[in-house]
Coordinates of C-alpha atoms in Angstrom, one line a residue:
X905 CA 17.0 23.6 63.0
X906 CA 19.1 20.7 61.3
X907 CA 22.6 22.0 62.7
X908 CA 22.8 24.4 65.6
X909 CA 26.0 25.6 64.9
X910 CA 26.0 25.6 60.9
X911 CA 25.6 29.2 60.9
X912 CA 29.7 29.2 62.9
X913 CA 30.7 26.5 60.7
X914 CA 29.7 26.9 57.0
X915 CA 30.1 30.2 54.8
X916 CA 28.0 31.1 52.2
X917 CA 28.4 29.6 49.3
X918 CA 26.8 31.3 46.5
X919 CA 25.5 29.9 42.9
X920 CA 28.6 29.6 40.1
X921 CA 28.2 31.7 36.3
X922 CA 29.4 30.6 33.1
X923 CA 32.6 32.5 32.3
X924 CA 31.3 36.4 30.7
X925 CA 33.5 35.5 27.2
X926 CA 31.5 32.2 26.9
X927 CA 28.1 33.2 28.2
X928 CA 28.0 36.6 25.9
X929 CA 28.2 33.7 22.8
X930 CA 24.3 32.8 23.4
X931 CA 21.3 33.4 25.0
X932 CA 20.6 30.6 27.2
X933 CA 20.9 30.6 31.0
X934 CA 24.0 30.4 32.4
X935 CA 23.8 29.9 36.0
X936 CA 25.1 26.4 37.8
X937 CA 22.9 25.7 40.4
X938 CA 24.3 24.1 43.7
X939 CA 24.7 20.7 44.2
X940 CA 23.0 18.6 47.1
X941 CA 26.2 19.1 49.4
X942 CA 26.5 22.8 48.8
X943 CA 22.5 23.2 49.2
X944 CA 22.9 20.9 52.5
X945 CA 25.3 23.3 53.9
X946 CA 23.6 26.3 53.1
X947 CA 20.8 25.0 54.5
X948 CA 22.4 24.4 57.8
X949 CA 23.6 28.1 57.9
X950 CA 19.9 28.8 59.1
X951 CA 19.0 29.8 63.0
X952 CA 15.4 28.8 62.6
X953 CA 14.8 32.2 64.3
X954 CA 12.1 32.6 66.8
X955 CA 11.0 35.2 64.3
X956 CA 11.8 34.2 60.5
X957 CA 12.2 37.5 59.1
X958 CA 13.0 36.0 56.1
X959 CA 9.5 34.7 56.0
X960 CA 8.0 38.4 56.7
X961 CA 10.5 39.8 53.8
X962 CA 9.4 37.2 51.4
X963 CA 6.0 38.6 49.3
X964 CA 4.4 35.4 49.4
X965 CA 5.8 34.4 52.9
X966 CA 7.4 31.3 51.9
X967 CA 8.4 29.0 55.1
X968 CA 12.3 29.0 54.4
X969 CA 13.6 27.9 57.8
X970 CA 11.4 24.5 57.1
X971 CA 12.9 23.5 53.4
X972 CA 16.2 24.8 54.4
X973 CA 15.6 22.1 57.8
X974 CA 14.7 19.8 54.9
X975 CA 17.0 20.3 52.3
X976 CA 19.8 19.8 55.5
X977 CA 18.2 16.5 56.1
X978 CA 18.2 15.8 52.4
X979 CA 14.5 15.5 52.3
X980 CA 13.7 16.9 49.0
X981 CA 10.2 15.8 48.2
X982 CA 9.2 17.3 51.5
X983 CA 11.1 20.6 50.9
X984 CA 9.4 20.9 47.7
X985 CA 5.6 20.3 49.1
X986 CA 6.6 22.9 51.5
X987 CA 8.2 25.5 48.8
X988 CA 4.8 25.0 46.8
X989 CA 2.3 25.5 49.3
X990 CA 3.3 29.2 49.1
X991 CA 4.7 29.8 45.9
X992 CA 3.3 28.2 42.7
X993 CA 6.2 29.1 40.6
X994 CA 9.6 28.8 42.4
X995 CA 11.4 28.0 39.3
X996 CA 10.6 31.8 38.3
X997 CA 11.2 33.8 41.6
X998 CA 14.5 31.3 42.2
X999 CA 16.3 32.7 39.2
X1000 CA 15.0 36.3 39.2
X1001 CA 13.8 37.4 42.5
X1002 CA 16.2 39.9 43.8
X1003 CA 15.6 38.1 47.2
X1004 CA 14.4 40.4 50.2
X1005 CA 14.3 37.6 52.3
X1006 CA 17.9 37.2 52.4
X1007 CA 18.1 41.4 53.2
X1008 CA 15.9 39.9 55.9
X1009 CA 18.3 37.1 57.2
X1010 CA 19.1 37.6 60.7
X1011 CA 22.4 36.7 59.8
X1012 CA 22.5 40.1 57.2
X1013 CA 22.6 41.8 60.8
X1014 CA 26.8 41.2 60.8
X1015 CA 27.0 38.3 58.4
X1016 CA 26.5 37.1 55.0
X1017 CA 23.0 35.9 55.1
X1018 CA 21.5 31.9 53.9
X1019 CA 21.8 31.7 50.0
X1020 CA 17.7 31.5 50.9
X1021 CA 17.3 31.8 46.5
X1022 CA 19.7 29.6 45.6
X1023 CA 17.9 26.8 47.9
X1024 CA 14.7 27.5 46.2
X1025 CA 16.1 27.1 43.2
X1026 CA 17.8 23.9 43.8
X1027 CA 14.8 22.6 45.2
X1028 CA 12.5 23.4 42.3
X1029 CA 14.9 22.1 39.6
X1030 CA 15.6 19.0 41.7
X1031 CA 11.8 18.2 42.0
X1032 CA 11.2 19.0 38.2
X1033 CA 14.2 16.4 37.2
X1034 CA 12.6 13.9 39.5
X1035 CA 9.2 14.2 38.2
X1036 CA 7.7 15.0 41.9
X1037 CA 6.1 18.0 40.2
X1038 CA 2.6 16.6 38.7
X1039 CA -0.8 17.8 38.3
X1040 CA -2.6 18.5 41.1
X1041 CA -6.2 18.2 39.5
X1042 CA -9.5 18.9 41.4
X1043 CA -11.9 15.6 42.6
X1044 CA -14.9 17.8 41.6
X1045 CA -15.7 20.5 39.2
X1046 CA -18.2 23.5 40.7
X1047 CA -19.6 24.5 37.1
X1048 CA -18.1 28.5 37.6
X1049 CA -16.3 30.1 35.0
X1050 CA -13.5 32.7 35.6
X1051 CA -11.9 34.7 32.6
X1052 CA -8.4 35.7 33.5
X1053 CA -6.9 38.6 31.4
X1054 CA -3.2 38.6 31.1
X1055 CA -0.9 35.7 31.6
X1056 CA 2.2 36.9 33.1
X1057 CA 2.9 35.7 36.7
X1058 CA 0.2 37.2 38.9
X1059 CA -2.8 35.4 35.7
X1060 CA -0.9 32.3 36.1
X1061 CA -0.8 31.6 39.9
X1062 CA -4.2 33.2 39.6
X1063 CA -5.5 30.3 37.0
X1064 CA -3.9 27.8 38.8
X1065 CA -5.3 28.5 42.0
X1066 CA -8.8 29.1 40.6
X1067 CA -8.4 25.2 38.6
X1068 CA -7.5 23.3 41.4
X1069 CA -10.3 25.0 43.4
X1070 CA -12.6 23.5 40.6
X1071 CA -13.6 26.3 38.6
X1072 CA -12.9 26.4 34.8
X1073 CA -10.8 28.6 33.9
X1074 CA -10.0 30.6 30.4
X1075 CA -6.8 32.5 30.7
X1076 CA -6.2 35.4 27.6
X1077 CA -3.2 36.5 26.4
X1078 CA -2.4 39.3 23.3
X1079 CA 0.9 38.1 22.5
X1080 CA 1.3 34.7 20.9
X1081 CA 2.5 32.9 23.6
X1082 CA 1.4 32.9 27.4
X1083 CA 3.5 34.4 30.2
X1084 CA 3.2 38.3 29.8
X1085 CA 6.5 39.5 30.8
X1086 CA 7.5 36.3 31.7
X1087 CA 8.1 35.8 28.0
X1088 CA 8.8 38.6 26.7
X1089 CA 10.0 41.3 29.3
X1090 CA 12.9 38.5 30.7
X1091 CA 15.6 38.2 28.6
X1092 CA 16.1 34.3 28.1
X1093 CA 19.8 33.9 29.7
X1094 CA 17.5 35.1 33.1
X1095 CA 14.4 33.2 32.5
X1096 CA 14.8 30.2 30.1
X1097 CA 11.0 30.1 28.4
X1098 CA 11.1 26.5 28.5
X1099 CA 9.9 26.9 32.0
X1100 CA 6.9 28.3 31.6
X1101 CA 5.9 26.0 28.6
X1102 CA 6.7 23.0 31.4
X1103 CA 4.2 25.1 33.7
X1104 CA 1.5 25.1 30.8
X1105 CA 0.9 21.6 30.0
X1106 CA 1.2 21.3 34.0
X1107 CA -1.6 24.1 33.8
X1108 CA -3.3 22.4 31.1
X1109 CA -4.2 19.0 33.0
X1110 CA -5.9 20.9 35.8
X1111 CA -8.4 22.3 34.0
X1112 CA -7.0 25.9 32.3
X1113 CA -7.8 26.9 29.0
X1114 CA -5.1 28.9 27.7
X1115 CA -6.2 31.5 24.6
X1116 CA -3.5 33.6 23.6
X1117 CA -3.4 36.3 20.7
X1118 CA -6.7 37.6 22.0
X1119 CA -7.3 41.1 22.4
X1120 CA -9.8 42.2 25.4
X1121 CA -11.3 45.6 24.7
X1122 CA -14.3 46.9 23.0
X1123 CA -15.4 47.1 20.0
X1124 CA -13.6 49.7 17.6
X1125 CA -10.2 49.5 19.2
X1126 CA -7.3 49.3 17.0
X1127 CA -5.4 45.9 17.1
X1128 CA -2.9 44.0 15.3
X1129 CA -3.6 42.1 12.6
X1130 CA -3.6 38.5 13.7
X1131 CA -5.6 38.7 17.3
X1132 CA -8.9 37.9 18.0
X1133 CA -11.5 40.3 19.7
X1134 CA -13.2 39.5 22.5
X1135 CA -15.4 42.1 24.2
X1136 CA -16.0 43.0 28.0
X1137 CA -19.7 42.6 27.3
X1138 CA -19.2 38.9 26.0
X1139 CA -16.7 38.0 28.9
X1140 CA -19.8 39.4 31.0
X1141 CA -22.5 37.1 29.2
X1142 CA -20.5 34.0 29.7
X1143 CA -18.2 34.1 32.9
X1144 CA -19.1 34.0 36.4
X1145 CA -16.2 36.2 37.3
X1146 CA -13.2 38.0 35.9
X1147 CA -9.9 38.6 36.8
X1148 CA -7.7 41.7 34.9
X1149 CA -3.9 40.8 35.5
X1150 CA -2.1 42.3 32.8
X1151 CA 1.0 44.4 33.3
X1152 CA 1.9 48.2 33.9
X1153 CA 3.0 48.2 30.4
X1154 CA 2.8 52.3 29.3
X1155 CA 6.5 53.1 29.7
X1156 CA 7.9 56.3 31.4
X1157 CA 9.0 58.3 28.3
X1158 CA 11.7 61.3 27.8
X1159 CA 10.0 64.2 25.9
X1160 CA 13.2 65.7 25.2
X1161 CA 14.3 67.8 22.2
X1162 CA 15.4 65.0 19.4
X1163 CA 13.3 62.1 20.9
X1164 CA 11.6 61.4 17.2
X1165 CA 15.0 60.7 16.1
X1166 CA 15.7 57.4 14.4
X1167 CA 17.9 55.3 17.1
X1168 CA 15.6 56.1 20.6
X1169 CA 13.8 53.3 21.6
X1170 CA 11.6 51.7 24.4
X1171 CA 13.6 49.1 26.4
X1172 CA 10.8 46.8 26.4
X1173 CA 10.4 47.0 22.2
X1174 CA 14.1 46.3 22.6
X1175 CA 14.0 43.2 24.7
X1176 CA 10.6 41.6 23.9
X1177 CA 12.1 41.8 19.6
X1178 CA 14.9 39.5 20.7
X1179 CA 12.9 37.1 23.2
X1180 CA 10.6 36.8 19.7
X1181 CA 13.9 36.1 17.6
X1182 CA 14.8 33.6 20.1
X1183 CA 11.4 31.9 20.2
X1184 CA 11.8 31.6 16.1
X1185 CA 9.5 34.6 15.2
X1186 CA 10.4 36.7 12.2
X1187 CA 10.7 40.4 12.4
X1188 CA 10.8 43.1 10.3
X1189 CA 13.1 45.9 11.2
X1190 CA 14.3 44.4 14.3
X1191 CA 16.3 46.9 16.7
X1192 CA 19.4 45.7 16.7
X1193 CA 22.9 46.8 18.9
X1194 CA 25.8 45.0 16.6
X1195 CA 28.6 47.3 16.1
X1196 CA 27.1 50.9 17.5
X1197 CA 27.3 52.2 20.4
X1198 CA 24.4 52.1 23.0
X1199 CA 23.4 54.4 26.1
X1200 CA 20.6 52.6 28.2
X1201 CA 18.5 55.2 29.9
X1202 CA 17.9 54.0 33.3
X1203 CA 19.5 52.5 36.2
X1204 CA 17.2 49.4 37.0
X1205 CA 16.8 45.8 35.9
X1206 CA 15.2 46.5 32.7
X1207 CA 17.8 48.9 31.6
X1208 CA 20.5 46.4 33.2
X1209 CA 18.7 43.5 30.8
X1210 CA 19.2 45.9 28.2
X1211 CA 23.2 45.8 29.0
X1212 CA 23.1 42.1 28.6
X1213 CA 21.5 42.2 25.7
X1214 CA 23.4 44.7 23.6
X1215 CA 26.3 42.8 24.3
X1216 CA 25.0 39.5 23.5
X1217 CA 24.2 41.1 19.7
X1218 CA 27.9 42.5 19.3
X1219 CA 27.2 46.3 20.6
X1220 CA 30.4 48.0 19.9
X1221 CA 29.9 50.2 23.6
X1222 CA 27.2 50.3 26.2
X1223 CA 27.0 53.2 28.5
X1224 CA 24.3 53.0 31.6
X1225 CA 23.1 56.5 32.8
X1226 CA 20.9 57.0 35.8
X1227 CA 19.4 60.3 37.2
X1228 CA 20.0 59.5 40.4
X1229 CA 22.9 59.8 42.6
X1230 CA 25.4 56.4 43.5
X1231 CA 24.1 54.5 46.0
X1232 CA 26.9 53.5 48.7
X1233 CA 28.3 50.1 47.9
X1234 CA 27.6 49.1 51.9
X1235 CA 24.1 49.2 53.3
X1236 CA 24.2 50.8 57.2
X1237 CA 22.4 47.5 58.4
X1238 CA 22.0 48.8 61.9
X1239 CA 19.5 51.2 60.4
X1240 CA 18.2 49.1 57.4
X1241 CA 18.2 45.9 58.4
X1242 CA 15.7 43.8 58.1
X1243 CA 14.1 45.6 55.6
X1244 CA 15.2 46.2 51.7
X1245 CA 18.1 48.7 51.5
X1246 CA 19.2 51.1 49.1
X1247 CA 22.4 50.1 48.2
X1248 CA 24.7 49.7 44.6
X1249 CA 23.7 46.7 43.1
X1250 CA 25.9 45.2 40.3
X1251 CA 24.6 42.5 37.6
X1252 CA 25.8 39.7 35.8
X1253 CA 24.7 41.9 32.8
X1254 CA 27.4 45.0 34.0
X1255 CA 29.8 42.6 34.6
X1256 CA 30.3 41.4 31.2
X1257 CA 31.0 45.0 30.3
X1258 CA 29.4 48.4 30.8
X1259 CA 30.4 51.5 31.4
X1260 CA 28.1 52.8 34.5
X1261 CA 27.5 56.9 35.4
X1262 CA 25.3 58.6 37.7
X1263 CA 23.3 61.4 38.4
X1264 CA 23.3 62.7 35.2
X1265 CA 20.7 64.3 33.4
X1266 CA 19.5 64.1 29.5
X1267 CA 19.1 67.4 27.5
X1268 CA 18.4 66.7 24.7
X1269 CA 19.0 63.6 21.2
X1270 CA 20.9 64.8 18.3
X1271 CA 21.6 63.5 15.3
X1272 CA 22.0 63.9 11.3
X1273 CA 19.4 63.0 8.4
X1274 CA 17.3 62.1 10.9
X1275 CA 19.3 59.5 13.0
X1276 CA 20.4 59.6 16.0
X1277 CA 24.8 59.9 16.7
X1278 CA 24.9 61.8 20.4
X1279 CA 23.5 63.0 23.9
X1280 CA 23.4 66.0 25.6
X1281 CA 23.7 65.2 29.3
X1282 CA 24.8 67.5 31.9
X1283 CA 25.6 66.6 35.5
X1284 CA 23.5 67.5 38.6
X1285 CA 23.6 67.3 42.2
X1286 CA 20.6 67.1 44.7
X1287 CA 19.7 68.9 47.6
X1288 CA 17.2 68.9 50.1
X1289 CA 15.0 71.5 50.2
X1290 CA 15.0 73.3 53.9
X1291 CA 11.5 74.0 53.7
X1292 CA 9.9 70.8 52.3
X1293 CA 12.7 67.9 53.0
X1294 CA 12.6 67.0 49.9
X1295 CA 15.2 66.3 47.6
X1296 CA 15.7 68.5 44.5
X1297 CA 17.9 68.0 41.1
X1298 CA 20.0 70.9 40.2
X1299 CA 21.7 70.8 37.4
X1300 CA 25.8 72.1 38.0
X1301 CA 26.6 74.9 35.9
X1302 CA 29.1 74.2 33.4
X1303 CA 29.0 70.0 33.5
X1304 CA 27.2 70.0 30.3
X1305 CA 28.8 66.9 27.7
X1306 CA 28.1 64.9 25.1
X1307 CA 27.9 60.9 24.9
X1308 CA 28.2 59.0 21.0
X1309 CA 24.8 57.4 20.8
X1310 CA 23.6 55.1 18.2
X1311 CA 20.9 53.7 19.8
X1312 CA 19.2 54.7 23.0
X1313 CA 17.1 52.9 25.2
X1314 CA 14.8 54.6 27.5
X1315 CA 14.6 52.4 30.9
X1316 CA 13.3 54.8 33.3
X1317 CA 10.0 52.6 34.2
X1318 CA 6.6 52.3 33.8
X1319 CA 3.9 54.6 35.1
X1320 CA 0.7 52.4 34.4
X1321 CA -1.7 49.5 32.7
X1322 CA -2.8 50.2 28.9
X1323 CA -5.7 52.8 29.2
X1324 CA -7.4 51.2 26.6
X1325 CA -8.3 48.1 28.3
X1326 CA -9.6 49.5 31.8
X1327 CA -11.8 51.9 29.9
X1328 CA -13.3 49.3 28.2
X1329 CA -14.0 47.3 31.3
X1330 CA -15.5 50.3 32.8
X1331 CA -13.6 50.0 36.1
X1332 CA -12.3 52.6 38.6
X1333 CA -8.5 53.7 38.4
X1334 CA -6.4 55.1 41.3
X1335 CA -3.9 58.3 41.2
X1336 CA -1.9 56.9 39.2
X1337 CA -3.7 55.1 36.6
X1338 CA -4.1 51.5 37.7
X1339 CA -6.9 49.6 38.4
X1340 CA -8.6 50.8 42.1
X1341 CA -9.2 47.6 44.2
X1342 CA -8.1 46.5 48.0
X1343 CA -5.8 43.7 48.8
X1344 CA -8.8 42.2 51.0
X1345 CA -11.5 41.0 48.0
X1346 CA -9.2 42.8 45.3
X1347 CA -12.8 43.7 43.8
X1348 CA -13.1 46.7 41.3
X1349 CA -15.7 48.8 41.0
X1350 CA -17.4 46.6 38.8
X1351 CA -19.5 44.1 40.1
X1352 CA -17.7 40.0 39.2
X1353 CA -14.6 41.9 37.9
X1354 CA -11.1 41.4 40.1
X1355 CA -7.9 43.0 39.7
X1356 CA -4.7 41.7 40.7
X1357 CA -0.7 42.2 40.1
X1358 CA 0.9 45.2 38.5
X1359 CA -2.2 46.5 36.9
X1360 CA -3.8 47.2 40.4
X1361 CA -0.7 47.6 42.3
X1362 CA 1.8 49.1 39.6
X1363 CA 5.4 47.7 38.7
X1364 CA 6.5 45.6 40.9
X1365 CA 8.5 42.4 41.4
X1366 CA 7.5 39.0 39.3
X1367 CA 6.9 37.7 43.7
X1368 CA 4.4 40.5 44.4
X1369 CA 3.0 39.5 41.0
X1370 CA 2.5 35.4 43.0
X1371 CA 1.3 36.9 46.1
X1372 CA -1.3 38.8 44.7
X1373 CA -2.5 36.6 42.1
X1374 CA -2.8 34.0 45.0
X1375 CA -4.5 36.1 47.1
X1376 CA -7.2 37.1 44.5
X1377 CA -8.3 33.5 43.5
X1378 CA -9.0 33.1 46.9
X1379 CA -11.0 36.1 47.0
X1380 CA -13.0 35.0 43.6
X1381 CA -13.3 31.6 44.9
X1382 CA -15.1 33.0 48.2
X1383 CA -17.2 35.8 45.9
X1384 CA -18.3 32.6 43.9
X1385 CA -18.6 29.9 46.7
X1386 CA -19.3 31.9 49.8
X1387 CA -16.3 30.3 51.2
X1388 CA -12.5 29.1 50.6
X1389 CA -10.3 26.6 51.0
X1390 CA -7.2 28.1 48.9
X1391 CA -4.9 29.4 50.8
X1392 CA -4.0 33.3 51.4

């Protein structure tokens, strides 16, 4: 604990944005980090508890009351050897991690807890502009090939883990860059994709073989033109072990009256078309929000991304629905605390303009000649059923109205991984459509084939994503060593 009484002494002092006039001009990041006297302080503010809830709310258990010590005592290069040797992207999870460590903080009890995120990402940028952060390549190669399918955050920490535990790794990729939703899911003013390109070439030295615009699957299934094919059956013949970490990419859809109408869109088509613009890509027929009016479908961070980026292209109005009720603005802590709580949440996205409404349902799309020009929406309360205790959307008679639409973008989630792929690796799904494997070997039911990230565990956060990709190369490193050395 650098400073016993920082916590009485210092407020919080949270990371600075670019003015909302000046940052809706591009698409770049726009988020000052602090600077070393600001990141000193906050890292005073820490109690060192005698239990670090933070470290229990973090996914991949990172050691914050020792780098904030560190970055209190100014020892940087320490701090960062310390963030890393739980988290192999903190560049990533310190600009979009929603932070449950800090809804952990023992000073979130009756306080404003340690800007924990904005440490991490002081930390990581400071090591990265001082070159601390190198290759850490293996002395010795063990000859054992692992094919990793899907390179968003849980295939990345995967392959990373897996090189510098010696094996060779070949990491596959459909798009036409790595990163998953990493590159395509995060709009650029959250995640600049110069990150993960610095991460590649870091990736590269240590031994991983990245192969993007390759399609896994079996033979017959329909691709786009441009990928190669690359069957389960080969990936058997020539790997020692394979890892599926692709996304929960089938979104939850609407099947409303009107939903074929021209103007009703996918948020992801929506956001990925842009990050491709961006990245130089041409498109044909790109969605775009200039000048008409758009209602995103959904209350969560996709469909707040969505805000953001309807704005960015000139949207003339943007209108965020959600089906549920308004969470209160003010957690009760004495009953959440330390956990995650449900509470309103406002982004930089809504605060460069958006109109927000709740618990509202969607009847039906109508338009003219085929495009789309309104809603139909009606409100609804819900109740809880005396029997069952569960809660129950009723729709209140007479609160039927209409919302001008142009474009619509459904952000309601996503319910599971591309069928297409599991059946052709022949693997067991759960309930719900992912792939079925434990978080102890994260096996499938396919002998030498692993699972990890959102397409065993479902949509989750990009730190889940981390954990679990960590936690399966050690598992594949034990199924093809008999033992481990990586951590868990």
């Amino acid at each position: 604990m650098g400073k016993i009484t920082g916590f009485l002494e210092f407020e919080r002092v949270s990371e600075t944005y670019e003015a909302p006039a000046e940052r809706l001009k591009h698409y770049k990041e726009f988020v000052l980090t602090l600077d070393d006297k600001q990141a000193q302080q906050q890292g005073a503010r820490c109690m060192d508890c005698g239990i670090p809830f933070c470290n229990n709310g973090c996914p991949v258990n990172n050691i914050i009351p020792d780098w904030n010590d560190l970055v209190y005592k100014q020892n940087w290069e320490k701090a960062l050897e310390v963030l890393h040797s739980t988290n192999n992207f903190p560049e990533f999870t310190g600009r979009i991690c929603p932070a449950p460590c800090e809804a952990a903080c023992t000073l979130n009890i009756n306080n404003d807890p340690v800007g924990i995120k904005s440490i991490e990402h002081a930390i990581i940028d400071k090591g990265w502009a001082k070159g601390w952060v190198v290759p850490q390549v293996p002395s010795k190669r063990t000859g054992k090939k692992v094919a990793v399918i899907g390179s968003g955050p849980a295939g990345l920490a995967t392959s990373q883990q897996l090189a510098r535990a010696g094996h060779q790794v070949t990491l596959f990729e459909k798009n036409n860059r790595i990163g998953g939703l990493l590159r395509y899911g995060i709009p650029d003013f959250k995640l600049d994709k110069s990150l993960i390109d610095r991460r590649m070439l870091q990736m590269e030295a240590e031994g991983v073989e990245f192969r993007p615009s390759t399609y896994v699957g079996k033979k017959g299934d329909k691709v786009e033109d441009g990928l190669d094919v690359i069957t389960f059956e080969e990936l058997d013949k020539e790997f020692d072990a394979i890892v599926l970490s692709g996304g929960s990419e089938v979104p939850r859809d609407l099947p409303i009256p009107g939903r074929d109408l021209d103007g009703v869109h996918f948020a992801m088509n929506f956001l990925t078309q842009q990050n491709r613009q961006n990245a130089g890509d041409r498109l044909k027929d790109q969605i775009n929000a200039a000048g008409k009016h758009v209602v995103v479908i959904g209350g969560g961070d996709t469909g707040s991304d969505c805000v953001g980026t309807s704005n960015r292209q000139g949207a003339a109005s943007v209108i965020q629905i959600e089906l549920m009720p308004k969470l209160p603005e003010q957690e009760n802590k004495a009953l959440t605390w330390p956990y995650w709580p449900a509470k309103l949440r406002t982004s930089s996205s809504h605060e460069e303009g958006c109109e927000r409404d709740w618990a509202i349902v969607t009847k039906s799309f109508e338009g003219k000649k085929g495009k789309l020009s309104k809603i139909i929406a009606a409100r609804v309360e819900w109740i809880r059923d005396d029997v069952t205790g569960q809660m129950k959307m009723q729709e209140i008679e007479g609160s039927e109205f209409e919302i001008k639409a142009d474009l619509v973008f459904l952000a309601m989630g996503f319910v599971h991984p591309v069928a297409a792929v599991l059946e052709a690796a022949g693997v067991d799904k759960d309930v719900r459509g992912n792939v079925k494997a434990n978080t102890e070997n994260y096996q499938t039911s396919v002998p030498k084939v692993f699972a990890a990230g959102d397409m065993r565990r479902g949509q989750s956060l990009v730190v889940w994503a981390i954990r679990e990709g960590r936690q399966c190369a050690r598992a594949v490193d034990e199924f093809l060593m008999g033992e481990s050395v990586l951590p868990r």
